[in-house]
mmCIF file of C-alpha atoms in Angstrom:
data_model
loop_
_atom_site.group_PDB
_atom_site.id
_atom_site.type_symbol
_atom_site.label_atom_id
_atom_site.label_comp_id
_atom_site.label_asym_id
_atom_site.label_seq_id
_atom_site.Cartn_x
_atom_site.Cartn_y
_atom_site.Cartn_z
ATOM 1 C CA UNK A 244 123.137 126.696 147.702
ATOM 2 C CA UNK A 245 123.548 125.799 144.266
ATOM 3 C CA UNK A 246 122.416 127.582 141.172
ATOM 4 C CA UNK A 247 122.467 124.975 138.713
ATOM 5 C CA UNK A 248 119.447 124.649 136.721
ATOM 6 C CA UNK A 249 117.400 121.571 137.463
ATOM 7 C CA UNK A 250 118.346 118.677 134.891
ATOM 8 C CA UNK A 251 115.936 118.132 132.240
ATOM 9 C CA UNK A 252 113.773 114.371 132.502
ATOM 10 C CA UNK A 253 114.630 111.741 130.408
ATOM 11 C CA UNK A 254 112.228 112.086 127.204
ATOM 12 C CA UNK A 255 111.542 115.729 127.884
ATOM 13 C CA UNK A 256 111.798 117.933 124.758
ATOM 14 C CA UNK A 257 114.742 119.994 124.398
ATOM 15 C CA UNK A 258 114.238 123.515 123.910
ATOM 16 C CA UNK A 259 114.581 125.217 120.532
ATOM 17 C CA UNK A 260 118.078 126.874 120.119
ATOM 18 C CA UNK A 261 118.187 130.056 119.246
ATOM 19 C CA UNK A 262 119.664 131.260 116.183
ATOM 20 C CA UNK A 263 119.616 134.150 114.071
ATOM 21 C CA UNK A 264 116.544 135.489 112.440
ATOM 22 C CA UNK A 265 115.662 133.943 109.412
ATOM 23 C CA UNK A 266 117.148 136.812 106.486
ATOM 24 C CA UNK A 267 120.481 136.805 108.727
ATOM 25 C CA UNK A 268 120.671 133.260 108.170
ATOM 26 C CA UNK A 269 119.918 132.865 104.429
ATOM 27 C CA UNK A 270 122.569 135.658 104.259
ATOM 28 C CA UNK A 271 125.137 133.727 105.595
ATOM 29 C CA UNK A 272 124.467 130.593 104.411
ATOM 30 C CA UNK A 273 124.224 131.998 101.222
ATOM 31 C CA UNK A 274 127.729 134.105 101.176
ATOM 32 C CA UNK A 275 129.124 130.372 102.781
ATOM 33 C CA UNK A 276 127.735 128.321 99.396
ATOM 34 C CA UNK A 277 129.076 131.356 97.217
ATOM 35 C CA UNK A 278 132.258 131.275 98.866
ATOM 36 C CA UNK A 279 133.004 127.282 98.582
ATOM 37 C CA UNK A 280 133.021 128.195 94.984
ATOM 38 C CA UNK A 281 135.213 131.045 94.400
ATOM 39 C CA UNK A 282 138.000 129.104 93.343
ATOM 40 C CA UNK A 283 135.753 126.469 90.853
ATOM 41 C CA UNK A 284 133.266 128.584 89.269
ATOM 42 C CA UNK A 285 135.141 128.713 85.993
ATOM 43 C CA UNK A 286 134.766 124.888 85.739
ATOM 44 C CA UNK A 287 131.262 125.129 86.512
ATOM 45 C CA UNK A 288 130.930 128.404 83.479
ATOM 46 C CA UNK A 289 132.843 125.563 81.007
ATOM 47 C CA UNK A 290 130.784 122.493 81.883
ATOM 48 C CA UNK A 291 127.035 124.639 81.922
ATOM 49 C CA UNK A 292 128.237 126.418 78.868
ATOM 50 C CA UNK A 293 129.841 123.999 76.397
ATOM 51 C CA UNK A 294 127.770 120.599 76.146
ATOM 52 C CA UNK A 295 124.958 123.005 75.340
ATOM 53 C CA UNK A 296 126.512 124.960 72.724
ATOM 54 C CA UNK A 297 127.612 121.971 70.942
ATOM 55 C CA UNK A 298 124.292 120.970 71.284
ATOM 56 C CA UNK A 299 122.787 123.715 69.366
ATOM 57 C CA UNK A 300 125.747 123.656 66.821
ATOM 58 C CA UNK A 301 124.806 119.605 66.326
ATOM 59 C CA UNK A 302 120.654 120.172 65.996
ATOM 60 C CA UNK A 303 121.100 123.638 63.957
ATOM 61 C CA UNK A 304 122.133 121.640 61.111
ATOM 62 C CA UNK A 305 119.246 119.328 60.995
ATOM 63 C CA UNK A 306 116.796 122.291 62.117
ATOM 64 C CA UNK A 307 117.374 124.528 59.643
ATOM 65 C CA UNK A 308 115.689 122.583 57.053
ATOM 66 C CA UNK A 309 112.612 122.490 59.322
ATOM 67 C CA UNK A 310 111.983 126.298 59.654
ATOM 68 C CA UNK A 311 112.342 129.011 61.956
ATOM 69 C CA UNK A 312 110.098 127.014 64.955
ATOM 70 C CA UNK A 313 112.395 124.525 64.920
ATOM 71 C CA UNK A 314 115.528 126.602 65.580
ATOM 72 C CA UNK A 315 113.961 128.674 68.193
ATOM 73 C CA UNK A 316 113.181 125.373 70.341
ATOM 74 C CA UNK A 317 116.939 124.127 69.882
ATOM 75 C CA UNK A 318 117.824 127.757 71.116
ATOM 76 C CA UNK A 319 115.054 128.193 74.330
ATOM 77 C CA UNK A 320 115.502 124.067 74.656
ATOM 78 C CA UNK A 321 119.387 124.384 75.275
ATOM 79 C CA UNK A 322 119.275 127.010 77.495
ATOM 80 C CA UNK A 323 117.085 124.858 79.805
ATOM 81 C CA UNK A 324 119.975 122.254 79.532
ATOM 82 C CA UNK A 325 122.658 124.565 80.592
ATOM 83 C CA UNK A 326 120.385 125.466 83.471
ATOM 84 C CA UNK A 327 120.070 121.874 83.897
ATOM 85 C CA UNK A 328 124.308 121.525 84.262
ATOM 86 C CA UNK A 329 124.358 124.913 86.405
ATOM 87 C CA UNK A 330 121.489 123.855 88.745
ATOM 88 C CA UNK A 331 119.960 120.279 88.612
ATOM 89 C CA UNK A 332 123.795 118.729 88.161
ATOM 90 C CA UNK A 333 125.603 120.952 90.986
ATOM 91 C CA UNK A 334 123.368 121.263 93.506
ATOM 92 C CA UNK A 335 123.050 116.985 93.710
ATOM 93 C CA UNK A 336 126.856 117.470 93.050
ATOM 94 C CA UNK A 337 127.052 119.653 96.680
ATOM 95 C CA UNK A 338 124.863 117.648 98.893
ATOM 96 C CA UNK A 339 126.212 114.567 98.215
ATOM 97 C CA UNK A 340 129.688 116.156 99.238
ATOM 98 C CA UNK A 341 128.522 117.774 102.283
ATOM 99 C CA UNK A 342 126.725 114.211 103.204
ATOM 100 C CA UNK A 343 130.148 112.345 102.391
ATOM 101 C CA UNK A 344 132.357 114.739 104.031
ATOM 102 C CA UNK A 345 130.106 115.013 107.535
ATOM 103 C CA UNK A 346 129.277 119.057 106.527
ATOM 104 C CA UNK A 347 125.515 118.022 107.275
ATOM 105 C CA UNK A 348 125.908 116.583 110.327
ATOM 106 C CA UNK A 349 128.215 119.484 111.730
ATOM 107 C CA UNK A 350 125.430 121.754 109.661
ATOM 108 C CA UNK A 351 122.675 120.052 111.837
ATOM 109 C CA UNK A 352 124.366 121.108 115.278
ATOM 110 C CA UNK A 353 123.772 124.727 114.600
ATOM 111 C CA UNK A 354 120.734 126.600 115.099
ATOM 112 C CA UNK A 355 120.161 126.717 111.416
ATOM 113 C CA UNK A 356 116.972 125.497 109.811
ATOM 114 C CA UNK A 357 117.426 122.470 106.654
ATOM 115 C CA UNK A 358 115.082 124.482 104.859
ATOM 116 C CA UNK A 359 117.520 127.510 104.975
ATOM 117 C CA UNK A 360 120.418 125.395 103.769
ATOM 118 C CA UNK A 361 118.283 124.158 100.980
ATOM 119 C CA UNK A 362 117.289 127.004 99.655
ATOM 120 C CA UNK A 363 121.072 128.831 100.390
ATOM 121 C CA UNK A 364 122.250 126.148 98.064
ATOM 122 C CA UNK A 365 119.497 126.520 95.067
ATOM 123 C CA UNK A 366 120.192 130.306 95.178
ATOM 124 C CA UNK A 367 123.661 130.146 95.210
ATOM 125 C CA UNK A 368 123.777 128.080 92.019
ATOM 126 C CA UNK A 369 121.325 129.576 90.515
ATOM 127 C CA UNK A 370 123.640 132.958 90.648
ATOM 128 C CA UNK A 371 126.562 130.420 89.640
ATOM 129 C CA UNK A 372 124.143 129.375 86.909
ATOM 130 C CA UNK A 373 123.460 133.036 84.646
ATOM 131 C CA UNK A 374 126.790 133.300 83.193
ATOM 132 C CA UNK A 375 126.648 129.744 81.153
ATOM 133 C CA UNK A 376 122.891 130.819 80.426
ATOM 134 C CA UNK A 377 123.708 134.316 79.607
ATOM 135 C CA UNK A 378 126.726 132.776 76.825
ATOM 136 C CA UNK A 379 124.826 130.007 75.747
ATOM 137 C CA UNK A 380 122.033 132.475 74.657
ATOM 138 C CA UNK A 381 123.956 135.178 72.753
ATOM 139 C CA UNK A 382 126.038 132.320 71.062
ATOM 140 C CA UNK A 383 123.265 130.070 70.250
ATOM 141 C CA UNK A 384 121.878 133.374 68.687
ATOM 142 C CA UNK A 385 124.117 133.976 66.348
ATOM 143 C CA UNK A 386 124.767 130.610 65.442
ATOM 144 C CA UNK A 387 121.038 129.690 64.782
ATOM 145 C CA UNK A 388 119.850 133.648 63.557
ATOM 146 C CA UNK A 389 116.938 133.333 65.536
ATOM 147 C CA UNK A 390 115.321 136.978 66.326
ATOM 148 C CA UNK A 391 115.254 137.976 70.370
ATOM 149 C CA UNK A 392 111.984 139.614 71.551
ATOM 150 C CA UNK A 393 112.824 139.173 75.271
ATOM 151 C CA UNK A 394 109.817 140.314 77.517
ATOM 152 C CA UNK A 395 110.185 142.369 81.035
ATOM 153 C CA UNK A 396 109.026 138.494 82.414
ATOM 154 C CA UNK A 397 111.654 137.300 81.223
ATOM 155 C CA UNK A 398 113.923 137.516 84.446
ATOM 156 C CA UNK A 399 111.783 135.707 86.506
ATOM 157 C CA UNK A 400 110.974 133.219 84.447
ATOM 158 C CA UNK A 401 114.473 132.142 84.299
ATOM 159 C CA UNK A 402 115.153 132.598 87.844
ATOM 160 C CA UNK A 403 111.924 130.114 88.586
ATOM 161 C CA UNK A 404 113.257 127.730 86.125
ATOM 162 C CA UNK A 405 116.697 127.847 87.561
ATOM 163 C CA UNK A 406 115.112 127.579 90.960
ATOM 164 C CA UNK A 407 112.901 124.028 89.676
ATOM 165 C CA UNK A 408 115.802 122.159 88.282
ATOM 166 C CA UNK A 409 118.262 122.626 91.323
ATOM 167 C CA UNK A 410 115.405 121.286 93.540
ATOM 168 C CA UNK A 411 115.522 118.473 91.025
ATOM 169 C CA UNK A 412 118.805 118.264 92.356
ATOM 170 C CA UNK A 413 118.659 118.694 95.863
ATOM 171 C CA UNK A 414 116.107 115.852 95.673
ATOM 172 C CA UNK A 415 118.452 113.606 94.297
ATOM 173 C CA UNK A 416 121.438 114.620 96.299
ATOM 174 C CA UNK A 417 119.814 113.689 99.612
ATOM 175 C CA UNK A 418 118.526 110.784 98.836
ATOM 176 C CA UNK A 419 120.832 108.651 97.125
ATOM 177 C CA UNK A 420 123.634 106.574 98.719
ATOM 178 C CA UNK A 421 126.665 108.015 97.066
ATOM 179 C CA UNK A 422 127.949 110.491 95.432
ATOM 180 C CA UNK A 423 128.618 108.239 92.297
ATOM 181 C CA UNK A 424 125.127 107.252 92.296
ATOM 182 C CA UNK A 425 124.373 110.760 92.360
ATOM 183 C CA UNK A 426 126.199 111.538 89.559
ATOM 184 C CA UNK A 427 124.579 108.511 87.608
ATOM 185 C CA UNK A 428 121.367 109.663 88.481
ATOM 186 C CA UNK A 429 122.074 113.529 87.874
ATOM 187 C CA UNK A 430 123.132 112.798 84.373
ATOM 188 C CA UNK A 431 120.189 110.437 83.485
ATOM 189 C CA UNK A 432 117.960 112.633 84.900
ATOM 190 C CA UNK A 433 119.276 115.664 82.285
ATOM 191 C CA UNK A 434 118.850 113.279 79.160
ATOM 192 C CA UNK A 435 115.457 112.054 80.439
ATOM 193 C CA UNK A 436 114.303 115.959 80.925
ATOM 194 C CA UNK A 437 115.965 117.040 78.111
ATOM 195 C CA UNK A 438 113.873 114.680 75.797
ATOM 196 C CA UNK A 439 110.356 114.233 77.486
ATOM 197 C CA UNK A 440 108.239 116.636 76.341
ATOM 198 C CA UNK A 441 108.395 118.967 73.773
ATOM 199 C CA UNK A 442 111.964 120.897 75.456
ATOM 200 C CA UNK A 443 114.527 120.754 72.495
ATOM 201 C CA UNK A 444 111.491 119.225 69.910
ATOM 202 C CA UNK A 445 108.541 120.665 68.933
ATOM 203 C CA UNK A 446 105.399 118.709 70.191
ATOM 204 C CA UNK A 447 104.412 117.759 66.792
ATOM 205 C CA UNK A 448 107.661 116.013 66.348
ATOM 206 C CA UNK A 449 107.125 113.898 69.547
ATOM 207 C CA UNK A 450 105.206 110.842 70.224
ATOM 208 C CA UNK A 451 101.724 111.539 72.024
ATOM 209 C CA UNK A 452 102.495 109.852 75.110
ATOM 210 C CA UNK A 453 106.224 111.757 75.364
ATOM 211 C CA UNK A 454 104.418 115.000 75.195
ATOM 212 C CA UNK A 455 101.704 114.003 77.928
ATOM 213 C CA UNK A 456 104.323 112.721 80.088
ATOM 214 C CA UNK A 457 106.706 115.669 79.360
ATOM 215 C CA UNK A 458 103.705 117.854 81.537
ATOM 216 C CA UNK A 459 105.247 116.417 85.021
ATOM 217 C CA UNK A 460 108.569 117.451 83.704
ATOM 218 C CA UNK A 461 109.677 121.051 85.144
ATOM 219 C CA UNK A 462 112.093 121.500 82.023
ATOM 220 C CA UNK A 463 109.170 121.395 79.870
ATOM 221 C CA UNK A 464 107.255 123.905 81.629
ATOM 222 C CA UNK A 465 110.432 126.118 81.867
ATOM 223 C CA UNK A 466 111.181 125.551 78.243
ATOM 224 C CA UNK A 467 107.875 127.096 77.188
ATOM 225 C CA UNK A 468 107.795 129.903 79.290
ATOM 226 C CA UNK A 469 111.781 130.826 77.898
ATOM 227 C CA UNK A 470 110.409 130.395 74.217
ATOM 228 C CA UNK A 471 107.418 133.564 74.847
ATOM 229 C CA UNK A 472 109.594 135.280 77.060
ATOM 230 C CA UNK A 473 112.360 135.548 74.598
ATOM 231 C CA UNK A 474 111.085 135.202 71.620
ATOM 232 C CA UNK A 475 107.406 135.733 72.095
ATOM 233 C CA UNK A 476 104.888 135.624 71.373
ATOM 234 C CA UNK A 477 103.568 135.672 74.881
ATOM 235 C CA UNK A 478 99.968 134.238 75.708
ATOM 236 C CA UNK A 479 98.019 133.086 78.167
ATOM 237 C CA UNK A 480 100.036 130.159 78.555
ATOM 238 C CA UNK A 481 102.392 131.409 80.462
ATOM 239 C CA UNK A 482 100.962 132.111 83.563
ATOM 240 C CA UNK A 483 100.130 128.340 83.556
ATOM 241 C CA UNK A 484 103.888 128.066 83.102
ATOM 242 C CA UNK A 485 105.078 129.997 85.826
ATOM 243 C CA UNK A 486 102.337 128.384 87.744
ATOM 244 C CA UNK A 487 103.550 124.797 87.067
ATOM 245 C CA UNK A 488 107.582 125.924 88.100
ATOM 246 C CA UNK A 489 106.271 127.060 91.056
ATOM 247 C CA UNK A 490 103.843 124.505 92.266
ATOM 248 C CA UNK A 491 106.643 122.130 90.690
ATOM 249 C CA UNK A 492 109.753 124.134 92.909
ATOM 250 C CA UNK A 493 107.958 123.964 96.290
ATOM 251 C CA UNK A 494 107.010 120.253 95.936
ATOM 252 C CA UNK A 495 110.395 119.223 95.191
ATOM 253 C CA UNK A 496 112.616 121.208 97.847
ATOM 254 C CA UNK A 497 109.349 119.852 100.310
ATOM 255 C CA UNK A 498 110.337 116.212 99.374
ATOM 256 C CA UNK A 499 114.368 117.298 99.530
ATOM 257 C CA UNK A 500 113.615 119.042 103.090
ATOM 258 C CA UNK A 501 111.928 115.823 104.533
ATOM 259 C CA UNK A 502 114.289 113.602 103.158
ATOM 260 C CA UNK A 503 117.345 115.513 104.380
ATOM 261 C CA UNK A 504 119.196 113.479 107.329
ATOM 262 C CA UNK A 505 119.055 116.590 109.878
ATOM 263 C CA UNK A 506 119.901 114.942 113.327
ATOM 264 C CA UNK A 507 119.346 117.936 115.882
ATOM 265 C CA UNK A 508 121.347 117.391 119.174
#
């Protein structure tokens, strides 16, 4: 008699595949998105590190006529673009590889959830990320004299902002066609982030309308919460900051998540 199971009908469900529970997984996928790097992340310190430092070395001139608020938003305002190279830039950067090279559909055959491998990939870059930031502070520092007062919130705000511009990213690398395009879009995206809202600027510098629009912007939000954090002083404000990161980090790696080509066989 045979043992075979009984065939399943045609249009019957398959049955979930079982997999590893869900910190195992993140673990792994998150040593395998470290590990595609070991060899690059130099490159990655150089690119997140210099544009903004030349950045701050361009606007310090022109700032330091306009006193010391002025040079502390061309300090907290390029550290959001160097998180914007190390996060936003990268993590479109990977997906568009993996979707060019097949890694998502081999990814998809696994018992792996997308969300997992979105989230492995923010995290990892986000790591990948703190050196450039970490430089790009203590040079921009001593290049613009502006005072440190960093707050014990500090670390998480920067790991929340981190967090909201690689699902910027992750957005854009799944949904655009090549990887080309994604790098077209990655880069407009920074200069359109970079200069809505009050980031690099003070507000009362900006156009009314830039500064409204600047409140969808996750930079913006990240950029004030770096400037009370860091420099102080810190108000009420900033729980509406860390609030908007993380209503604004959850949307966007939703949209990236549903977008995601994740073909289950």
């Amino acid at each position: 008699m045979s043992t075979m199971p009984p065939r399943p009908e045609a249009g019957a469900p398959r049955a979930p595949r079982a997999g590893l529970p869900w910190p195992a997984e993140m673990w792994d996928l998150l040593r395998m998105e470290l590990t595609n790097w070991r060899w690059e992340w130099r490159s990655l310190l150089m690119t997140a590190t210099l544009s903004p430092l030349i950045s701050v070395l361009g606007l310090g001139v022109f700032a330091r006529d306009s006193g010391s608020e002025a040079l502390v938003y061309v300090l907290t305002g390029n550290m959001v673009i160097s998180l914007m190279f190390g996060n936003l830039h990268n993590a479109q950067s990977r997906f568009c590889f993996m979707r060019e090279r097949g890694g998502l559909d081999y990814l998809a055959t696994l018992p792996i959830r997308r969300e997992s491998l979105i989230l492995a990939v923010v995290l990892a870059f986000l790591v990948l990320s703190l050196p450039s930031l970490l430089v790009t502070t203590l040079v921009g520092t001593a290049i613009l004299g502006v005072p440190l007062r960093p707050h014990p919130a500090l670390i998480g705000v920067v790991l929340l902002a981190g967090a909201s511009l690689a699902a910027v990213g992750a957005m854009i690398g799944v949904a655009v066609r090549t990887p080309e395009e994604g790098g077209s879009w990655s880069l407009l995206f920074t200069l359109v982030l970079a200069a809505l809202g009050p980031v690099v600027v003070p507000p009362d510098r900006l156009p009314g309308w830039m500064v409204a629009l600047g409140r969808a912007s996750p930079a913006t939000w990240a950029a004030s919460a770096l400037r009370q954090t860091l420099v102080g002083p810190v108000t009420g404000r900033l729980a509406w900051d860390v609030l908007a990161l993380a209503a604004l980090t959850a949307l966007l790696l939703g949209v990236a998540s549903r977008r995601m080509d994740w073909r289950q066989g």
